[in-house]
Amino acid sequence: MDWRKLDPRMIAVHTSWLAPPAASFLMALWISGGHLDLRGWLTLSGITLGFLAFTAAGVASWAKTRYRLTADAVEVRTGMFTRKLRTVRLNRIRNVDLTASPVHRLFGLTTLRIGTAGSTDLGSEVKLDALAAPVARALRAELLARATHTAAEDPVVSTINPRWLRYAPLTFWIFGGMVLVLGVGYRALEAIGIEAWRLPVVRRLAVEFGSSALWWTIPLAFLASTLLGVLGALALYVEGWWRYRLEWVSDSLLRVRRGLLTTRSVSIERCRLFGAVLREPLLLRFGGGAKVNAVAAGLGTEQQDSERSAVLPPAPRAEALRVVAGVLREPVSPLEDLVLTAHPKVAHRRRIVRGLLLVTLPLLVVPGVLGYLLTDVLLHLAWSTALASVPFVLWFARDAYRNLGHGLSGRYLVARSGTISRDTAALRRADVLSWTFADTPFSRRAGVVTLTAAVATVVGGYHVRDMAEADSAGFAERAVPGILTEFLDTDGSGEQLPAELVHCGAGGPVGADGAR
Amino acid sequence: MTTSTAAAPRLRPPRYRVDPRARRWWTVQALLTVSGPAFLVALTMTTLSLLFFPGALRWLGPLLLGVLVLPGLAYLLIMPPWRYRVHAWELGSTAVYSASGWFWQRRRITPLTKVQTVDTVIGPIQRGFGLATVIVTTASTAGDVRISGLGLDDATELARRIGEAAAVEEA
């Protein structure tokens, strides 16, 4: 491959640095009514010059950067005055990460970072900022395709990268954390006999809060609690995942080590490892991140399992896919480039109905009944909150429906569902213990069924929710041939439930066919 | 619903129904756990209301009827026959197959190779009707098979045969 340049649209991205000084210039002109004094001119031109230098440096680095892919390495040439050539051997590549800032996205660009084995600091990364999104994807695919033949053999699957900290705040804890902290504090004070509400400080705060201008103190309080939540999330992430290292210590033992103050170390035997789950909670999913849990037996109770089975903290999705591959010791992650079978449209309708029944109806009925008995205000509250909940219900239902899917990927059965947390499970087909088909009169009328694959973990079953009933038996049979073969009805005659059944109770023989 | 092609294999129901006496067992069970307590609560509240607040009966009566008495009665009358129509089982050459539930129904197939233990359980009410439950456990709770409402002899025989088949499959 020849030397290639970065995408010319990067000039536009660098030029966007000029937006803040331009805006402040216009703002100043507008406020002063076009009459700027000398100091104003000097300040503004200072700012403008600074940003111009920034832009110029960016454009220059764009102009001087070249990259190429040789038979066994990636080479990147940079630098205006001191020319630099960095060479990354393909077999040293550990991950290839694609990110795009909002400005990049506006111009259809993507930044590509190449991480190498054995180094975690940011300086050792090779960065191409930026390529056209399809070019970046193609390059990443090519790099991974040529690099991963070693990934399955590399004993170190993943180690902590400080850059991942940006995913730490993407949890709902940043909203709940504050409440939790206050609750714990209140309980602690209560335990030593102090009622927090009676403390003079708290009362004064409450009174002042009540008498302040609520239209700005409430958002401010919200902002402050969110900020605290973010700090808390960062602290939790660092405490839980610092010095994180996931590696195969021997050919048959996978070990996770992590933690700053408390060091956790979990070892999982290969023979008890049945698969992996890619978990994408809502916020993390929007941020392009994911975490990974192992599906393994013998990790303790359900609560212990959820803690011990974590093999990757919130991290870039590409890294998560790579960790799935590493945990399963597959050259390519079974979740890479997935094409899942979508579920029938009726599953969407079922999700809408469920949302309306579980969210909108209680919002309408509970304050509605109270309002009918007590005061009209509650009646208005009832219909307005119920009405306001409808778009949310519709959005979540649509998201939940789009996330439904199932398929087979090599030796794995893949099932995806969930909206608050979209979970994609990859289970080794040979380790499926049992099949369960569950339905209700409603789902039968809709022609869907929930198929559960039992695996020998505490969680037990992994569900393929609301799949087409007509495809369910065929899918189960394809996924794990043999389990249900003898109970299948392949001539397509379908429902003949009562006719086929034979009364055999009350002293009748136990299954005459058992003698065969 | 998607139209099923002629080639798509369907899961047929298990071949054998459970013992007909199971219907009466389930009726008694419903009476003891759900319907009976509901009736009792309704009766107590009606009595109390008659004794102390005769005026409240006008709205309490329909409320109790709608929330406790009718649902309790419906459960008592509908659940046992419905359950009997659903419950079925079959021991195949390589797997055990069961259908259970009434409103929420499930059909579960567990290969005999994965069977860990086979238990026969006879509850106090079941004993009165001469019934038993066979529980087949596996390494996963989502793989356990319960066949309830079998006649005693059938249950013992079935448990023995599953045990044998599982042992043979394992060897």
Tab-separated table of N, CA and C in Angstrom, chain A residues 434-440 443-444 447-454 468-470 472-473 476 483-484 487-489 494-498 500-501, chain B residues 9-15 85-90 96-110 142-147:
chain	number	residue	atom	x	y	z
A	434	SER	N	-30.536	-27.898	28.310
A	434	SER	CA	-31.956	-28.195	28.202
A	434	SER	C	-32.651	-27.034	27.490
A	435	TRP	N	-33.791	-27.320	26.878
A	435	TRP	CA	-34.567	-26.272	26.203
A	435	TRP	C	-35.911	-26.104	26.885
A	436	THR	N	-36.364	-24.876	27.009
A	436	THR	CA	-37.708	-24.625	27.525
A	436	THR	C	-38.428	-23.678	26.578
A	437	PHE	N	-39.652	-24.024	26.227
A	437	PHE	CA	-40.496	-23.158	25.409
A	437	PHE	C	-41.600	-22.640	26.315
A	438	ALA	N	-41.677	-21.323	26.516
A	438	ALA	CA	-42.676	-20.780	27.425
A	438	ALA	C	-43.624	-19.861	26.671
A	439	ASP	N	-44.907	-19.982	26.963
A	439	ASP	CA	-45.859	-19.075	26.327
A	439	ASP	C	-47.094	-18.871	27.203
A	440	THR	N	-47.939	-17.956	26.796
A	440	THR	CA	-49.203	-17.686	27.464
A	440	THR	C	-50.267	-17.682	26.373
A	443	SER	N	-49.421	-14.801	24.019
A	443	SER	CA	-48.294	-14.964	23.110
A	443	SER	C	-48.602	-16.038	22.068
A	444	ARG	N	-49.395	-17.053	22.472
A	444	ARG	CA	-49.761	-18.074	21.484
A	444	ARG	C	-50.589	-17.465	20.371
A	447	GLY	N	-48.425	-15.744	18.151
A	447	GLY	CA	-47.510	-16.615	17.420
A	447	GLY	C	-46.062	-16.465	17.827
A	448	VAL	N	-45.827	-16.077	19.088
A	448	VAL	CA	-44.446	-15.976	19.550
A	448	VAL	C	-44.257	-16.836	20.786
A	449	VAL	N	-43.008	-17.158	21.062
A	449	VAL	CA	-42.695	-18.015	22.194
A	449	VAL	C	-41.333	-17.580	22.738
A	450	THR	N	-41.138	-17.751	24.047
A	450	THR	CA	-39.832	-17.445	24.626
A	450	THR	C	-39.072	-18.748	24.827
A	451	LEU	N	-37.929	-18.821	24.173
A	451	LEU	CA	-37.117	-20.033	24.223
A	451	LEU	C	-36.001	-19.809	25.234
A	452	THR	N	-35.826	-20.763	26.153
A	452	THR	CA	-34.777	-20.609	27.158
A	452	THR	C	-33.757	-21.728	27.029
A	453	ALA	N	-32.501	-21.335	26.917
A	453	ALA	CA	-31.423	-22.319	26.893
A	453	ALA	C	-30.858	-22.407	28.303
A	454	ALA	N	-30.899	-23.580	28.899
A	454	ALA	CA	-30.365	-23.743	30.252
A	454	ALA	C	-28.877	-24.035	30.183
A	468	ALA	N	-40.429	-16.073	16.772
A	468	ALA	CA	-41.552	-16.654	16.042
A	468	ALA	C	-41.719	-18.107	16.466
A	469	GLU	N	-42.942	-18.455	16.864
A	469	GLU	CA	-43.203	-19.802	17.344
A	469	GLU	C	-42.857	-20.831	16.266
A	470	ALA	N	-43.160	-20.462	15.015
A	470	ALA	CA	-42.956	-21.410	13.927
A	470	ALA	C	-41.476	-21.745	13.732
A	472	SER	N	-39.184	-21.621	16.276
A	472	SER	CA	-38.498	-21.886	17.537
A	472	SER	C	-37.907	-23.290	17.598
A	473	ALA	N	-38.720	-24.297	17.266
A	473	ALA	CA	-38.225	-25.672	17.376
A	473	ALA	C	-37.080	-25.899	16.392
A	476	ALA	N	-33.921	-24.276	17.787
A	476	ALA	CA	-33.346	-25.048	18.896
A	476	ALA	C	-32.667	-26.301	18.368
A	483	ILE	N	-31.259	-32.864	20.890
A	483	ILE	CA	-32.022	-32.828	22.139
A	483	ILE	C	-33.504	-33.044	21.870
A	484	LEU	N	-34.039	-32.330	20.894
A	484	LEU	CA	-35.487	-32.488	20.724
A	484	LEU	C	-35.911	-33.241	19.483
A	487	PHE	N	-38.991	-35.462	19.540
A	487	PHE	CA	-40.289	-34.870	19.873
A	487	PHE	C	-40.781	-33.931	18.779
A	488	LEU	N	-40.091	-33.938	17.660
A	488	LEU	CA	-40.470	-33.039	16.583
A	488	LEU	C	-41.497	-33.680	15.680
A	489	ASP	N	-42.243	-32.790	15.060
A	489	ASP	CA	-43.327	-33.204	14.208
A	489	ASP	C	-43.005	-32.573	12.864
A	494	GLY	N	-48.748	-30.008	12.466
A	494	GLY	CA	-48.944	-28.978	13.476
A	494	GLY	C	-49.783	-29.392	14.664
A	495	GLU	N	-50.749	-28.535	15.025
A	495	GLU	CA	-51.489	-28.689	16.269
A	495	GLU	C	-52.420	-29.893	16.249
A	496	GLN	N	-52.099	-30.833	17.056
A	496	GLN	CA	-53.022	-31.952	17.189
A	496	GLN	C	-52.971	-32.428	18.626
A	497	LEU	N	-52.921	-31.453	19.508
A	497	LEU	CA	-52.650	-31.742	20.903
A	497	LEU	C	-53.608	-32.756	21.526
A	498	PRO	N	-54.910	-32.548	21.493
A	498	PRO	CA	-55.747	-33.478	22.240
A	498	PRO	C	-55.739	-34.875	21.632
A	500	GLU	N	-53.417	-36.503	20.082
A	500	GLU	CA	-52.202	-37.273	20.321
A	500	GLU	C	-52.084	-37.779	21.746
A	501	LEU	N	-52.776	-37.087	22.660
A	501	LEU	CA	-52.614	-37.445	24.053
A	501	LEU	C	-53.389	-38.704	24.390
B	9	PRO	N	-39.961	-27.654	11.329
B	9	PRO	CA	-40.355	-28.662	12.309
B	9	PRO	C	-41.067	-28.018	13.492
B	10	ARG	N	-42.097	-28.657	14.004
B	10	ARG	CA	-42.823	-28.157	15.173
B	10	ARG	C	-42.616	-29.124	16.312
B	11	LEU	N	-42.667	-28.577	17.499
B	11	LEU	CA	-42.563	-29.408	18.674
B	11	LEU	C	-43.953	-29.961	18.955
B	12	ARG	N	-44.067	-31.283	18.968
B	12	ARG	CA	-45.386	-31.829	19.286
B	12	ARG	C	-45.523	-31.933	20.797
B	13	PRO	N	-46.768	-32.020	21.310
B	13	PRO	CA	-46.927	-32.110	22.765
B	13	PRO	C	-46.424	-33.458	23.274
B	14	PRO	N	-46.096	-33.557	24.563
B	14	PRO	CA	-45.710	-34.854	25.128
B	14	PRO	C	-46.871	-35.833	25.018
B	15	ARG	N	-46.558	-37.119	25.024
B	15	ARG	CA	-47.573	-38.107	24.662
B	15	ARG	C	-48.578	-38.412	25.774
B	85	ARG	N	-55.420	-30.009	31.195
B	85	ARG	CA	-55.302	-30.056	29.734
B	85	ARG	C	-53.857	-29.837	29.294
B	86	VAL	N	-53.114	-29.044	30.071
B	86	VAL	CA	-51.754	-28.691	29.666
B	86	VAL	C	-50.730	-29.741	30.098
B	87	HIS	N	-50.846	-30.169	31.366
B	87	HIS	CA	-49.810	-31.045	31.907
B	87	HIS	C	-49.692	-32.354	31.135
B	88	ALA	N	-48.485	-32.656	30.725
B	88	ALA	CA	-48.244	-33.911	30.010
B	88	ALA	C	-46.764	-34.232	30.093
B	89	TRP	N	-46.436	-35.467	29.805
B	89	TRP	CA	-45.030	-35.853	29.920
B	89	TRP	C	-44.721	-36.981	28.959
B	90	GLU	N	-43.445	-37.154	28.740
B	90	GLU	CA	-43.022	-38.263	27.879
B	90	GLU	C	-41.549	-38.562	28.154
B	96	VAL	N	-36.080	-36.436	28.465
B	96	VAL	CA	-37.370	-36.418	29.130
B	96	VAL	C	-38.043	-35.094	28.783
B	97	TYR	N	-39.352	-35.163	28.531
B	97	TYR	CA	-40.081	-34.036	27.959
B	97	TYR	C	-41.303	-33.800	28.822
B	98	SER	N	-41.517	-32.566	29.253
B	98	SER	CA	-42.694	-32.307	30.074
B	98	SER	C	-43.350	-30.995	29.670
B	99	ALA	N	-44.655	-30.928	29.857
B	99	ALA	CA	-45.403	-29.692	29.649
B	99	ALA	C	-46.095	-29.375	30.960
B	100	SER	N	-46.039	-28.111	31.394
B	100	SER	CA	-46.657	-27.769	32.664
B	100	SER	C	-47.175	-26.342	32.642
B	101	GLY	N	-47.845	-25.959	33.744
B	101	GLY	CA	-48.407	-24.621	33.840
B	101	GLY	C	-49.858	-24.588	33.410
B	102	TRP	N	-50.482	-23.438	33.486
B	102	TRP	CA	-51.840	-23.299	32.926
B	102	TRP	C	-51.910	-22.022	32.118
B	103	PHE	N	-51.879	-20.835	32.768
B	103	PHE	CA	-51.860	-19.608	31.972
B	103	PHE	C	-50.473	-19.452	31.353
B	104	TRP	N	-49.468	-19.435	32.217
B	104	TRP	CA	-48.088	-19.469	31.723
B	104	TRP	C	-47.718	-20.921	31.532
B	105	GLN	N	-47.516	-21.305	30.302
B	105	GLN	CA	-47.223	-22.707	30.050
B	105	GLN	C	-45.783	-22.861	29.618
B	106	ARG	N	-45.210	-24.007	29.970
B	106	ARG	CA	-43.874	-24.226	29.434
B	106	ARG	C	-43.668	-25.693	29.093
B	107	ARG	N	-42.885	-25.878	28.057
B	107	ARG	CA	-42.540	-27.232	27.633
B	107	ARG	C	-41.030	-27.338	27.719
B	108	ARG	N	-40.577	-28.333	28.436
B	108	ARG	CA	-39.132	-28.421	28.669
B	108	ARG	C	-38.613	-29.792	28.259
B	109	ILE	N	-37.495	-29.769	27.560
B	109	ILE	CA	-36.857	-31.011	27.119
B	109	ILE	C	-35.453	-31.051	27.713
B	110	THR	N	-35.182	-32.068	28.502
B	110	THR	CA	-33.857	-32.223	29.101
B	110	THR	C	-33.284	-33.578	28.712
B	142	ALA	N	-32.615	-23.879	35.475
B	142	ALA	CA	-33.467	-23.704	34.310
B	142	ALA	C	-33.573	-24.997	33.496
B	143	GLY	N	-32.953	-26.068	33.974
B	143	GLY	CA	-33.034	-27.321	33.241
B	143	GLY	C	-33.798	-28.396	33.995
B	144	ASP	N	-34.207	-28.097	35.243
B	144	ASP	CA	-34.916	-29.086	36.053
B	144	ASP	C	-36.315	-29.349	35.505
B	145	VAL	N	-36.686	-30.616	35.523
B	145	VAL	CA	-38.014	-30.993	35.022
B	145	VAL	C	-38.855	-31.482	36.194
B	146	ARG	N	-40.062	-30.916	36.361
B	146	ARG	CA	-40.993	-31.394	37.391
B	146	ARG	C	-42.210	-31.959	36.699
B	147	ILE	N	-42.521	-33.202	36.994
B	147	ILE	CA	-43.747	-33.777	36.454
B	147	ILE	C	-44.643	-34.036	37.656
